[in-house]
Coordinates of C-alpha atoms and ligand atoms in Angstrom, one line a residue:
S1 CA -93.4 133.2 25.2
D2 CA -94.2 130.3 27.4
N3 CA -98.0 130.8 27.9
F4 CA -98.5 127.7 25.4
D5 CA -100.7 124.8 26.3
Q6 CA -98.1 122.6 24.6
Q7 CA -94.9 123.1 23.2
F8 CA -92.7 121.3 20.3
D9 CA -89.8 122.1 18.6
V10 CA -91.7 121.9 15.4
I11 CA -95.4 122.1 14.6
V12 CA -96.7 120.6 11.3
V13 CA -100.1 121.6 10.4
G14 CA -102.0 118.9 8.2
S15 CA -101.5 115.2 8.0
G16 CA -101.2 114.6 4.1
G17 CA -98.0 113.3 2.5
G18 CA -96.0 116.4 3.0
G19 CA -97.0 117.2 6.4
M20 CA -96.1 113.5 7.8
T21 CA -92.9 113.5 5.8
A22 CA -91.9 117.0 7.6
A23 CA -92.8 115.8 11.0
L24 CA -90.8 112.5 10.5
V25 CA -87.8 114.2 9.3
A26 CA -87.7 116.6 12.0
Q27 CA -87.8 113.7 14.5
S28 CA -84.9 112.2 13.0
H29 CA -82.9 115.3 13.2
G30 CA -83.4 115.2 17.1
L31 CA -86.3 117.6 17.2
S32 CA -89.7 117.1 18.8
S33 CA -92.5 117.3 16.3
V34 CA -96.2 117.1 16.1
V35 CA -98.9 116.7 13.4
L36 CA -102.0 118.7 14.0
E37 CA -105.1 117.6 11.9
K38 CA -108.3 119.4 11.7
S39 CA -110.6 116.4 10.7
D40 CA -111.0 113.4 12.6
K41 CA -109.4 111.1 10.0
Y42 CA -105.6 111.7 9.0
G43 CA -104.2 111.5 5.5
G44 CA -106.0 114.2 3.7
T45 CA -106.3 114.2 -0.2
S46 CA -103.1 112.5 -0.1
A47 CA -104.9 109.2 1.3
V48 CA -107.5 109.2 -1.5
S49 CA -104.8 109.7 -4.3
G50 CA -103.0 107.9 -6.5
G51 CA -99.9 108.4 -4.3
G52 CA -97.8 108.9 -7.3
I53 CA -94.7 110.8 -6.9
W54 CA -92.6 112.4 -10.0
I55 CA -89.1 111.9 -9.1
P56 CA -86.5 112.6 -12.0
C57 CA -83.3 110.5 -11.2
N58 CA -84.8 108.1 -9.3
D59 CA -82.8 105.2 -7.9
D60 CA -85.0 102.7 -9.6
I61 CA -84.1 104.1 -13.1
A62 CA -81.0 102.3 -13.8
P63 CA -81.8 99.0 -12.4
N64 CA -85.0 99.1 -14.7
G65 CA -82.9 99.7 -17.7
G66 CA -83.9 103.3 -18.0
S67 CA -81.7 106.4 -17.9
D68 CA -82.1 110.2 -16.8
S69 CA -79.7 113.0 -15.7
Y70 CA -80.1 116.1 -13.8
D71 CA -79.5 118.2 -16.9
E72 CA -82.1 116.4 -18.9
A73 CA -84.7 116.9 -16.0
L74 CA -83.6 120.5 -15.6
T75 CA -84.2 121.2 -19.2
Y76 CA -87.5 119.5 -19.3
L77 CA -88.7 121.4 -16.2
K78 CA -87.4 124.7 -17.5
T79 CA -89.2 124.2 -20.8
C80 CA -92.5 123.0 -19.1
I81 CA -92.5 125.7 -16.3
G82 CA -91.0 128.8 -18.1
P83 CA -89.8 131.9 -16.3
E84 CA -92.6 132.1 -13.6
V85 CA -90.8 130.1 -11.0
P86 CA -87.2 131.0 -9.9
V87 CA -84.8 128.2 -11.2
E88 CA -83.2 127.8 -7.6
R89 CA -86.5 126.5 -6.4
I90 CA -86.8 124.0 -9.5
E91 CA -83.0 123.0 -8.9
A92 CA -83.9 122.5 -5.1
Y93 CA -86.4 120.1 -6.2
L94 CA -84.3 118.1 -8.5
K95 CA -81.6 117.9 -6.1
H96 CA -83.8 116.8 -3.0
A97 CA -86.5 114.9 -4.5
P98 CA -84.5 111.5 -5.1
E99 CA -82.5 112.3 -1.8
M100 CA -85.9 112.3 0.1
V101 CA -87.2 109.0 -1.6
R102 CA -84.0 107.5 -0.4
Y103 CA -84.1 109.0 2.9
M104 CA -87.6 108.0 3.8
R105 CA -86.9 104.3 2.7
N106 CA -83.8 104.0 4.6
T107 CA -84.8 106.0 7.8
F108 CA -88.4 104.9 8.1
G109 CA -89.2 102.1 5.7
V110 CA -91.5 104.2 3.7
K111 CA -90.9 102.6 0.2
Y112 CA -91.8 103.6 -3.0
T113 CA -91.1 102.0 -6.7
N114 CA -91.0 103.3 -9.9
V115 CA -93.5 102.8 -12.6
P116 CA -91.3 102.2 -15.7
K117 CA -93.9 102.7 -18.3
Y118 CA -95.5 105.8 -17.2
P119 CA -94.5 108.6 -19.5
D120 CA -93.9 112.2 -18.6
Y121 CA -96.9 114.4 -19.8
Y122 CA -95.0 116.0 -22.3
P123 CA -92.7 113.4 -23.5
N124 CA -91.8 115.1 -26.8
K125 CA -90.3 118.2 -25.0
T126 CA -86.9 118.4 -24.6
G127 CA -85.6 116.4 -21.8
G128 CA -89.0 114.6 -21.6
K129 CA -89.1 110.8 -21.1
D130 CA -91.4 107.9 -22.1
G131 CA -91.4 106.5 -18.5
Q132 CA -89.3 105.9 -15.4
R133 CA -89.7 109.2 -13.6
S134 CA -93.0 108.2 -11.6
M135 CA -93.0 106.2 -8.5
E136 CA -95.7 104.7 -6.6
P137 CA -96.0 103.5 -3.0
V138 CA -94.9 99.8 -2.3
D139 CA -97.9 97.7 -1.0
F140 CA -98.4 98.1 2.8
D141 CA -100.1 95.7 5.1
A142 CA -102.7 97.5 6.8
S143 CA -102.9 95.1 10.0
L144 CA -99.7 96.7 11.0
L145 CA -101.5 99.9 11.8
G146 CA -104.1 97.9 14.2
A147 CA -106.9 100.1 15.5
E148 CA -105.3 103.3 13.9
F149 CA -106.2 102.2 10.3
D150 CA -109.8 103.1 11.1
K151 CA -108.8 106.7 11.6
Q152 CA -107.2 106.9 8.1
R153 CA -109.1 108.6 5.4
E154 CA -110.8 106.0 3.1
A155 CA -109.8 105.6 -0.5
F156 CA -112.6 106.3 -3.0
K157 CA -114.5 103.3 -4.2
G158 CA -113.4 104.6 -7.5
T159 CA -109.8 103.8 -7.3
L160 CA -110.7 100.2 -6.1
L161 CA -111.8 97.2 -8.2
M162 CA -115.4 96.6 -7.5
G163 CA -115.2 99.4 -4.9
R164 CA -113.1 97.1 -2.6
I165 CA -110.1 95.7 -4.0
A166 CA -106.8 97.7 -4.1
M167 CA -104.8 97.8 -7.3
T168 CA -101.5 99.5 -7.9
Q169 CA -100.9 102.0 -10.6
R170 CA -98.8 99.2 -12.5
E171 CA -101.9 96.7 -12.2
A172 CA -104.3 99.4 -13.4
H173 CA -102.4 100.0 -16.3
V174 CA -102.4 96.0 -17.2
L175 CA -106.2 96.0 -16.4
F176 CA -107.6 99.1 -18.2
S177 CA -105.2 98.7 -21.1
R178 CA -106.2 95.1 -21.5
S179 CA -102.5 94.1 -21.7
P180 CA -101.8 90.4 -21.8
G181 CA -102.5 88.9 -18.6
W182 CA -105.2 91.4 -17.7
V183 CA -108.0 88.4 -16.9
M184 CA -105.6 86.3 -14.8
L185 CA -104.7 89.4 -12.9
T186 CA -108.3 90.5 -12.2
V187 CA -109.0 86.9 -10.9
K188 CA -105.9 86.8 -8.8
M189 CA -106.8 90.1 -7.1
L190 CA -110.5 89.0 -6.5
L191 CA -109.4 85.5 -5.2
K192 CA -106.8 87.2 -2.8
Y193 CA -109.3 89.6 -1.4
W194 CA -112.2 87.2 -1.1
F195 CA -110.0 84.6 0.5
D196 CA -108.7 87.0 3.1
L197 CA -111.6 85.9 5.2
G198 CA -110.2 86.9 8.7
W199 CA -109.6 90.3 7.7
R200 CA -112.9 90.7 5.6
F201 CA -114.7 89.8 8.9
K202 CA -113.3 93.0 10.5
T203 CA -113.6 95.5 7.6
H204 CA -114.6 95.8 4.0
R205 CA -111.5 97.6 3.1
D206 CA -108.6 95.6 1.6
R207 CA -105.6 94.6 3.8
R208 CA -103.4 95.3 1.1
Q209 CA -102.9 99.1 0.9
V210 CA -101.6 100.6 -2.2
L211 CA -101.6 104.0 -3.9
G212 CA -102.4 106.9 -1.6
Q213 CA -103.9 104.7 1.0
G214 CA -100.3 102.6 1.0
M215 CA -98.4 105.9 1.3
V216 CA -100.3 107.4 4.1
S217 CA -100.2 104.0 6.0
A218 CA -96.6 103.7 5.7
L219 CA -96.3 107.3 6.8
R220 CA -98.5 107.0 9.8
Y221 CA -96.8 103.5 10.9
A222 CA -93.5 105.4 10.9
M223 CA -94.8 108.2 13.1
M224 CA -96.1 105.5 15.4
Q225 CA -92.6 103.6 15.5
K226 CA -90.9 107.0 16.1
N227 CA -93.5 108.3 18.6
V228 CA -94.3 111.4 16.5
P229 CA -97.8 112.4 17.8
L230 CA -100.8 113.0 15.6
V231 CA -103.4 115.3 17.2
L232 CA -106.7 114.7 15.3
E233 CA -109.7 117.2 15.4
T234 CA -107.3 119.9 16.1
G235 CA -107.5 122.7 13.3
M236 CA -105.1 125.7 13.0
D237 CA -107.0 128.9 13.4
S238 CA -104.2 131.5 13.2
L239 CA -100.6 131.8 13.6
I240 CA -98.9 133.2 16.7
T241 CA -96.0 135.7 16.0
E242 CA -93.5 137.6 18.2
N243 CA -91.4 140.2 16.8
G244 CA -92.1 139.1 13.3
R245 CA -91.3 135.6 14.0
V246 CA -93.7 132.8 13.9
V247 CA -93.6 131.0 17.5
G248 CA -96.8 129.0 17.2
V249 CA -100.2 128.5 16.3
N250 CA -103.6 129.1 17.7
V251 CA -105.8 126.0 17.3
I252 CA -109.4 124.9 18.0
Q253 CA -109.6 121.7 19.4
K254 CA -113.0 119.9 19.6
G255 CA -114.4 123.5 20.1
R256 CA -111.6 124.5 22.8
K257 CA -109.1 127.2 21.9
L258 CA -105.5 126.2 22.7
R259 CA -102.0 127.6 22.0
Y260 CA -99.4 125.3 20.6
G261 CA -95.8 126.8 20.8
A262 CA -93.2 126.1 18.1
R263 CA -89.6 126.5 19.4
H264 CA -88.0 126.5 15.8
G265 CA -90.7 126.3 13.3
V266 CA -94.3 125.9 11.9
V267 CA -94.7 123.7 8.8
L268 CA -98.0 124.7 7.1
A269 CA -99.2 121.5 5.1
C270 CA -103.0 121.9 5.3
G271 CA -103.8 121.7 1.6
G272 CA -105.4 123.9 -0.9
F273 CA -108.8 125.9 -1.0
E274 CA -110.7 123.1 -3.0
S275 CA -113.7 123.1 -0.7
N276 CA -113.8 127.0 0.1
Q277 CA -116.6 128.6 -2.5
K278 CA -115.7 132.2 -1.7
M279 CA -112.0 131.6 -2.6
R280 CA -112.9 129.8 -5.6
D281 CA -115.0 132.5 -6.8
Q282 CA -112.3 135.1 -5.9
Y283 CA -109.3 133.3 -7.5
L284 CA -110.6 130.7 -10.2
A285 CA -112.0 130.7 -13.7
K286 CA -115.7 130.7 -13.8
P287 CA -118.1 128.9 -13.6
T288 CA -116.6 127.1 -10.5
T289 CA -118.2 125.1 -7.8
I290 CA -117.0 123.1 -4.9
E291 CA -119.1 120.3 -6.2
W292 CA -116.7 119.6 -9.1
T293 CA -113.8 118.9 -7.2
A294 CA -112.3 115.3 -6.7
A295 CA -110.6 116.2 -3.5
P296 CA -112.4 115.2 -0.2
P297 CA -114.2 118.3 1.5
I298 CA -111.5 119.2 4.0
N299 CA -109.4 122.0 2.8
H300 CA -110.8 125.4 2.9
G301 CA -107.5 127.4 2.4
D302 CA -106.7 127.9 6.0
G303 CA -102.9 127.8 5.8
I304 CA -103.2 130.3 3.0
L305 CA -105.4 132.7 4.7
A306 CA -103.3 132.4 7.9
G307 CA -100.2 133.1 6.1
Q308 CA -101.6 135.9 4.1
N309 CA -102.7 137.4 7.4
I310 CA -99.2 137.9 8.5
G311 CA -97.9 139.3 5.3
A312 CA -97.0 136.4 3.1
A313 CA -97.1 136.6 -0.5
L314 CA -99.4 134.7 -2.7
K315 CA -99.0 133.2 -6.2
H316 CA -100.5 131.0 -8.9
M317 CA -104.0 131.6 -7.1
D318 CA -106.0 131.0 -10.3
K319 CA -104.3 127.7 -11.1
V320 CA -105.4 124.1 -10.2
W321 CA -104.3 120.8 -10.5
G322 CA -107.1 120.4 -13.0
S323 CA -109.0 117.2 -14.1
P324 CA -112.3 116.5 -15.7
T325 CA -114.4 114.9 -13.0
V326 CA -117.9 113.0 -13.1
R327 CA -120.5 112.6 -10.5
K328 CA -121.2 109.4 -8.9
P329 CA -124.5 109.5 -6.7
G330 CA -123.8 108.2 -3.2
T331 CA -120.1 109.3 -3.0
E332 CA -118.9 112.2 -1.2
Q333 CA -116.3 113.3 -4.1
Q334 CA -116.4 113.4 -7.7
I335 CA -114.5 110.9 -9.5
T336 CA -111.5 112.0 -11.7
L337 CA -111.0 110.7 -15.4
F338 CA -107.5 109.8 -15.6
I339 CA -107.9 106.6 -17.7
E340 CA -110.9 106.6 -19.9
R341 CA -110.6 109.4 -22.2
G342 CA -107.6 107.9 -24.1
M343 CA -109.3 104.7 -24.8
P344 CA -110.6 104.2 -28.4
G345 CA -114.3 104.9 -29.3
C346 CA -115.4 108.2 -27.4
V347 CA -115.3 111.7 -28.3
A348 CA -115.6 114.6 -25.8
V349 CA -118.1 117.4 -27.1
N350 CA -119.6 120.7 -26.2
S351 CA -123.2 121.8 -26.4
K352 CA -122.6 122.2 -30.1
G353 CA -121.7 118.6 -30.5
K354 CA -118.2 119.6 -31.4
R355 CA -115.0 118.2 -30.1
F356 CA -112.7 121.1 -28.5
T357 CA -109.3 119.0 -27.6
N358 CA -107.6 115.8 -27.8
E359 CA -109.6 113.6 -25.5
A360 CA -106.3 111.7 -24.3
A361 CA -104.6 115.0 -23.6
P362 CA -103.2 115.2 -19.9
Y363 CA -105.9 115.7 -17.5
P364 CA -104.8 119.4 -16.4
D365 CA -104.9 120.3 -20.1
F366 CA -108.2 118.7 -20.8
R367 CA -109.8 120.9 -18.1
D368 CA -108.1 124.0 -19.2
A369 CA -109.4 123.2 -22.8
M370 CA -112.7 123.2 -21.3
Y371 CA -112.6 126.5 -19.9
A372 CA -111.0 128.1 -23.1
D373 CA -113.7 126.5 -25.1
D374 CA -116.4 127.6 -22.7
A375 CA -115.2 131.1 -22.9
K376 CA -115.9 131.2 -26.8
G377 CA -119.7 130.4 -25.7
N378 CA -119.6 126.9 -26.8
G379 CA -121.2 125.5 -23.5
T380 CA -118.1 123.3 -22.4
A381 CA -118.4 123.6 -18.7
P382 CA -119.7 121.1 -18.2
C383 CA -119.0 118.9 -21.4
W384 CA -119.9 115.4 -22.5
L385 CA -118.1 112.1 -23.2
I386 CA -120.0 110.1 -25.8
F387 CA -119.6 106.5 -26.5
D388 CA -120.9 103.3 -27.8
A389 CA -121.9 99.9 -26.6
T390 CA -118.3 98.4 -27.6
F391 CA -116.6 101.0 -25.5
R392 CA -119.1 100.5 -22.7
Y393 CA -118.3 96.7 -22.7
K394 CA -114.7 97.0 -22.8
Y395 CA -113.4 100.2 -20.8
P396 CA -114.3 101.9 -17.7
M397 CA -116.0 105.0 -17.3
G398 CA -115.6 106.9 -14.0
I399 CA -118.9 105.8 -12.6
F400 CA -118.8 102.3 -13.8
L401 CA -116.4 99.5 -14.6
P402 CA -116.2 97.7 -18.0
G403 CA -119.6 96.5 -18.7
Q404 CA -118.3 92.9 -18.7
I405 CA -117.5 93.2 -15.2
E406 CA -120.4 95.7 -14.3
P407 CA -123.3 95.7 -16.8
D408 CA -126.0 98.4 -17.0
A409 CA -128.2 95.9 -15.3
S410 CA -126.2 95.7 -12.2
L411 CA -126.4 99.6 -12.0
P412 CA -129.0 101.3 -9.9
K413 CA -132.3 101.8 -11.8
N414 CA -132.5 105.5 -11.1
W415 CA -129.1 106.2 -12.8
L416 CA -130.5 106.0 -16.2
D417 CA -130.9 109.3 -17.9
K418 CA -129.6 110.9 -14.7
V419 CA -126.1 109.8 -14.2
Y420 CA -125.5 108.4 -17.6
F421 CA -127.6 108.7 -20.8
K422 CA -128.4 105.9 -23.1
A423 CA -130.1 106.0 -26.4
G424 CA -130.8 103.7 -29.5
S425 CA -129.2 106.4 -32.0
I426 CA -127.0 109.2 -31.8
E427 CA -130.1 111.6 -32.7
E428 CA -132.0 110.3 -29.8
L429 CA -129.0 110.7 -27.5
A430 CA -128.3 114.3 -28.5
A431 CA -132.0 115.2 -27.9
K432 CA -131.8 113.7 -24.3
I433 CA -128.5 115.6 -23.3
K434 CA -129.6 118.7 -25.3
V435 CA -126.9 118.9 -27.5
D436 CA -126.8 119.9 -31.2
V437 CA -128.0 117.0 -33.0
N438 CA -126.3 117.9 -36.4
G439 CA -123.0 118.8 -34.8
L440 CA -122.9 115.6 -32.7
K441 CA -123.7 113.5 -35.8
Q442 CA -120.8 115.0 -37.9
T443 CA -118.5 114.6 -35.1
V444 CA -119.3 110.8 -34.8
T445 CA -119.1 110.5 -38.6
D446 CA -115.7 112.2 -38.6
M447 CA -114.3 110.3 -35.6
N448 CA -115.4 107.0 -37.5
G449 CA -113.4 108.1 -40.4
F450 CA -110.3 108.9 -38.2
A451 CA -110.6 105.5 -36.6
E452 CA -110.4 103.8 -39.7
K453 CA -107.2 105.9 -40.8
G454 CA -105.8 105.8 -37.5
V455 CA -105.1 109.7 -37.7
D456 CA -107.0 112.4 -35.8
P457 CA -106.3 115.3 -38.0
Q458 CA -108.3 117.8 -35.6
F459 CA -106.5 117.2 -32.4
G460 CA -103.7 114.5 -32.9
K461 CA -105.2 112.0 -30.5
G462 CA -103.0 108.9 -30.0
T463 CA -99.7 110.5 -31.2
T464 CA -97.7 110.5 -28.0
S465 CA -96.7 107.9 -25.7
I466 CA -98.6 109.5 -22.9
D467 CA -102.0 109.5 -24.9
R468 CA -101.4 105.9 -25.6
Y469 CA -100.4 105.0 -22.0
Y470 CA -104.1 104.3 -21.1
S471 CA -105.5 103.0 -24.6
D472 CA -106.3 99.8 -26.1
P473 CA -103.0 98.2 -27.7
S474 CA -105.2 95.4 -29.6
V475 CA -107.1 98.2 -31.5
K476 CA -105.4 99.1 -34.9
P477 CA -104.1 101.3 -36.3
N478 CA -104.3 103.8 -33.4
S479 CA -104.9 102.5 -30.0
C480 CA -106.8 105.7 -29.0
L481 CA -109.2 105.9 -31.9
G482 CA -112.1 103.7 -32.2
P483 CA -115.5 103.9 -34.3
I484 CA -118.8 104.9 -32.3
V485 CA -121.0 102.7 -34.1
K486 CA -122.8 100.0 -32.0
A487 CA -126.0 100.9 -30.1
P488 CA -126.9 101.8 -27.5
F489 CA -125.0 104.9 -27.4
Y490 CA -123.9 106.6 -24.2
A491 CA -123.2 110.0 -22.7
V492 CA -121.8 111.2 -19.3
Q493 CA -121.4 114.7 -18.3
M494 CA -117.8 115.8 -17.3
Y495 CA -117.1 118.8 -15.0
P496 CA -114.1 121.1 -15.2
G497 CA -112.9 119.8 -11.8
E498 CA -109.3 119.5 -10.0
I499 CA -107.6 116.9 -7.8
G500 CA -106.5 120.1 -5.7
T501 CA -105.9 123.9 -6.0
K502 CA -102.4 124.9 -6.9
G503 CA -102.0 128.5 -5.7
G504 CA -100.6 129.4 -2.1
L505 CA -98.0 131.0 -0.3
V506 CA -94.8 132.0 -1.9
T507 CA -91.8 129.9 -0.7
D508 CA -88.2 129.8 -1.5
A509 CA -85.8 127.1 -2.2
Q510 CA -85.6 126.3 1.4
A511 CA -89.5 126.2 1.6
R512 CA -89.4 129.3 3.7
V513 CA -92.4 131.4 3.4
L514 CA -91.7 134.8 1.7
R515 CA -93.3 138.3 1.9
E516 CA -94.1 140.4 -1.1
D517 CA -90.9 142.1 -0.8
G518 CA -89.2 138.7 -0.9
S519 CA -88.0 138.6 2.7
V520 CA -88.2 135.6 4.6
I521 CA -91.2 135.1 7.5
A522 CA -88.9 133.7 10.3
G523 CA -90.1 130.5 11.8
L524 CA -92.7 129.8 8.8
F525 CA -92.4 127.1 6.1
A526 CA -95.1 125.6 3.7
T527 CA -95.5 122.7 1.4
G528 CA -98.0 120.9 -0.6
N529 CA -101.2 122.8 -1.9
T530 CA -100.6 125.5 0.8
S531 CA -97.6 126.6 -0.9
A532 CA -97.5 128.1 -4.6
P533 CA -96.4 125.2 -6.8
V534 CA -92.6 124.6 -7.8
M535 CA -94.4 123.4 -11.0
G536 CA -95.9 126.9 -11.8
A537 CA -98.5 126.6 -14.2
T538 CA -97.7 123.1 -15.7
Y539 CA -98.0 119.5 -14.7
P540 CA -94.9 117.6 -16.0
G541 CA -95.5 113.9 -15.0
A542 CA -97.7 111.7 -12.8
G543 CA -96.9 112.7 -9.3
S544 CA -96.2 116.4 -9.7
T545 CA -98.0 117.4 -6.7
L546 CA -97.3 114.9 -4.0
G547 CA -93.5 114.7 -5.2
P548 CA -92.9 118.3 -4.3
A549 CA -95.2 118.0 -1.2
M550 CA -93.1 115.5 0.4
A551 CA -89.7 116.8 -1.0
F552 CA -90.3 120.3 0.4
G553 CA -91.7 118.7 3.5
Y554 CA -88.3 117.2 3.9
V555 CA -86.5 120.1 3.0
A556 CA -88.3 122.5 5.6
A557 CA -87.4 120.0 8.4
K558 CA -83.7 119.8 7.4
V559 CA -83.6 123.7 7.2
I560 CA -85.4 124.0 10.6
A561 CA -82.8 121.4 12.1
E562 CA -79.9 123.3 10.6
E563 CA -81.3 126.6 12.1
A564 CA -82.2 125.1 15.4
Ligands
FAD601 P1 -103.7 117.0 1.9 O1 -103.5 116.0 1.5 O2 -105.2 117.3 1.5 O3 -103.5 117.3 3.3 C1 -103.9 118.5 4.1 C2 -104.4 118.0 5.4 O4 -104.7 119.2 6.2 C3 -105.9 117.3 5.4 O5 -105.9 116.4 6.0 C4 -107.0 118.3 6.0 O6 -107.7 118.0 6.8 C5 -105.9 119.1 7.1 N1 -106.1 120.5 7.3 C6 -106.9 121.4 6.5 N2 -107.0 122.6 7.2 C7 -106.4 122.3 8.3 C8 -106.3 123.2 9.5 N3 -106.8 124.5 9.7 N4 -105.5 122.7 10.7 C9 -105.1 121.5 10.6 N5 -105.2 120.7 9.6 C10 -105.8 121.1 8.4 N6 -101.1 113.9 -6.7 C11 -100.2 113.2 -7.3 O7 -99.1 114.0 -7.1 N7 -100.0 112.0 -7.4 C12 -101.2 111.2 -7.7 O8 -101.1 110.1 -7.9 C13 -102.5 111.8 -7.5 N8 -103.5 111.2 -7.6 C14 -104.8 111.9 -7.1 C15 -106.0 111.1 -7.3 C16 -107.1 111.7 -6.7 C17 -108.3 110.8 -6.9 C18 -107.0 112.9 -6.1 C19 -108.5 113.7 -5.5 C20 -105.8 113.5 -6.1 C21 -104.7 113.1 -6.6 N9 -103.5 113.8 -6.4 C22 -102.4 113.2 -6.8 C23 -103.4 115.1 -6.1 C24 -102.8 115.0 -4.5 O9 -103.6 114.1 -3.7 C25 -103.1 116.4 -3.8 O10 -102.6 117.7 -4.4 C26 -102.2 116.3 -2.5 O11 -102.5 115.3 -1.8 C27 -102.3 117.5 -1.6 O12 -101.5 117.5 -0.5 P2 -101.5 118.4 0.8 O13 -100.6 117.7 1.8 O14 -101.3 119.7 0.1 O15 -103.2 118.2 1.1

């Protein structure tokens, strides 16, 4: 077993949030660890994400005047998830998630703070909360990373103000819900960025790293401090087993085949299969294409396939962390619509011009509703978001910032009637996008009536705290409902995309990979989107993918250390 090119106690495959956490925690337990990364950039989808982690009973809740309990969180999760995930795994999450956040802060200086106002996605279910459980990374100064910062996967322009300036989730909420102080906040952020001249001379990227960039920067910096190696351009090809135990990985390093040995464990943290069309066709609802994903084109299901090859069980392969997406030319990825659908003065319609769901629904539910309506033959995958001049002026819409910051005149000329559609009347707009004219006219008339009364009798838009989280509090009586009356009228096409696939290797409460018969594959662990989700088919709150990715990365490392 020693004919390896390199040997470590723990080999972690993939440099997203879960992978880097596992490698760090292993190191702090006295084990040698390494992170192998296939691409030439570290950070994965985690680096372009909001960086949010959903952590019930986190340490910030009480100081912020909130409350939570293990029992409430367990009730909520069991209600959301149902019987599909063993309770031991859910309990392992609840137990280890807040412990992981504390450990990462105290041991490595990887800091999170909670977002008190961000509600759970089903706040009205038993045990659901109107805030406090989502956390976001604390700002990180990129200059600490030195040259290593250039190797970090860049954030999408869409999550940055004017494509350059970083803002936290708290700031984004103030900005996009036009809460008191939003103008001052924008000005402050613009000034801070523009006057950071020395730094701007070096790079167009903001020195202040937030969201997924802040998370990945902090993890990478900790790895540098603790001398945990990161090896880029080194993709796992397959697992090496010996008497049924995983003892290493075969990798391809810049075209060269190498064998990396793992004395105590391999942690697969190499993402889902968003960018593998063959797997999408095999497992996901149709139609489906790699072009609709909001994740960068880096994850091809390698970890899932490698595990499956040695007998691991798979689960939830037909599920994704869904989200509607829009296309912005010139960017590699699609842009997710987390914020804009909740704003007043828009409707989402199918090819018949009819609404099919609450526009402000949690993004995974919105994506699922698109497929459900499409299956009825209504032409909903893709569908359209329709809005008027007032909406365009005040609110962002995926491909552009509010018109008052980024007016149509500043957009590329060739976008008109390709990337977004614009017309003087609803009739003309419907004709341009080939949506049923009478259907759309009726829908708009209906919405205008709903806006006046403040009640959406069709889908109840604006009834929950999560609907209203991104809305316009100055709009009365319902901050999510506004009329569509002022020309020009706009349409943007939305795809049933995702921010990551969900299904993967079945793991137990200790992050160990299992076979179909429930037995443990010795030496093999998985976390993040390589593993089947602890959340099952649901999405309980903002940070339900990265929270578990980090928590079970932490658990895997501890279990390996205990067994070593
Ligand atoms: P990744 O972070 O993608 O990491 C996998 C890594 O493995 C990649 O670097 C990849 O290159 C590498 N890799 C792939 N194959 C191999 C191989 N064979 N060998 C070696 N390396 C390999 N989730 C949240 O919980 N909260 C949020 O706020 C949030 N916001 C989001 C915003 C956006 C715009 C997007 C797109 C996603 C968001 N998500 C969020 C989803 C979240 O980012 C992903 O679910 C999460 O990053 C998945 O983590 P992972 O470690 O499984 O994969």
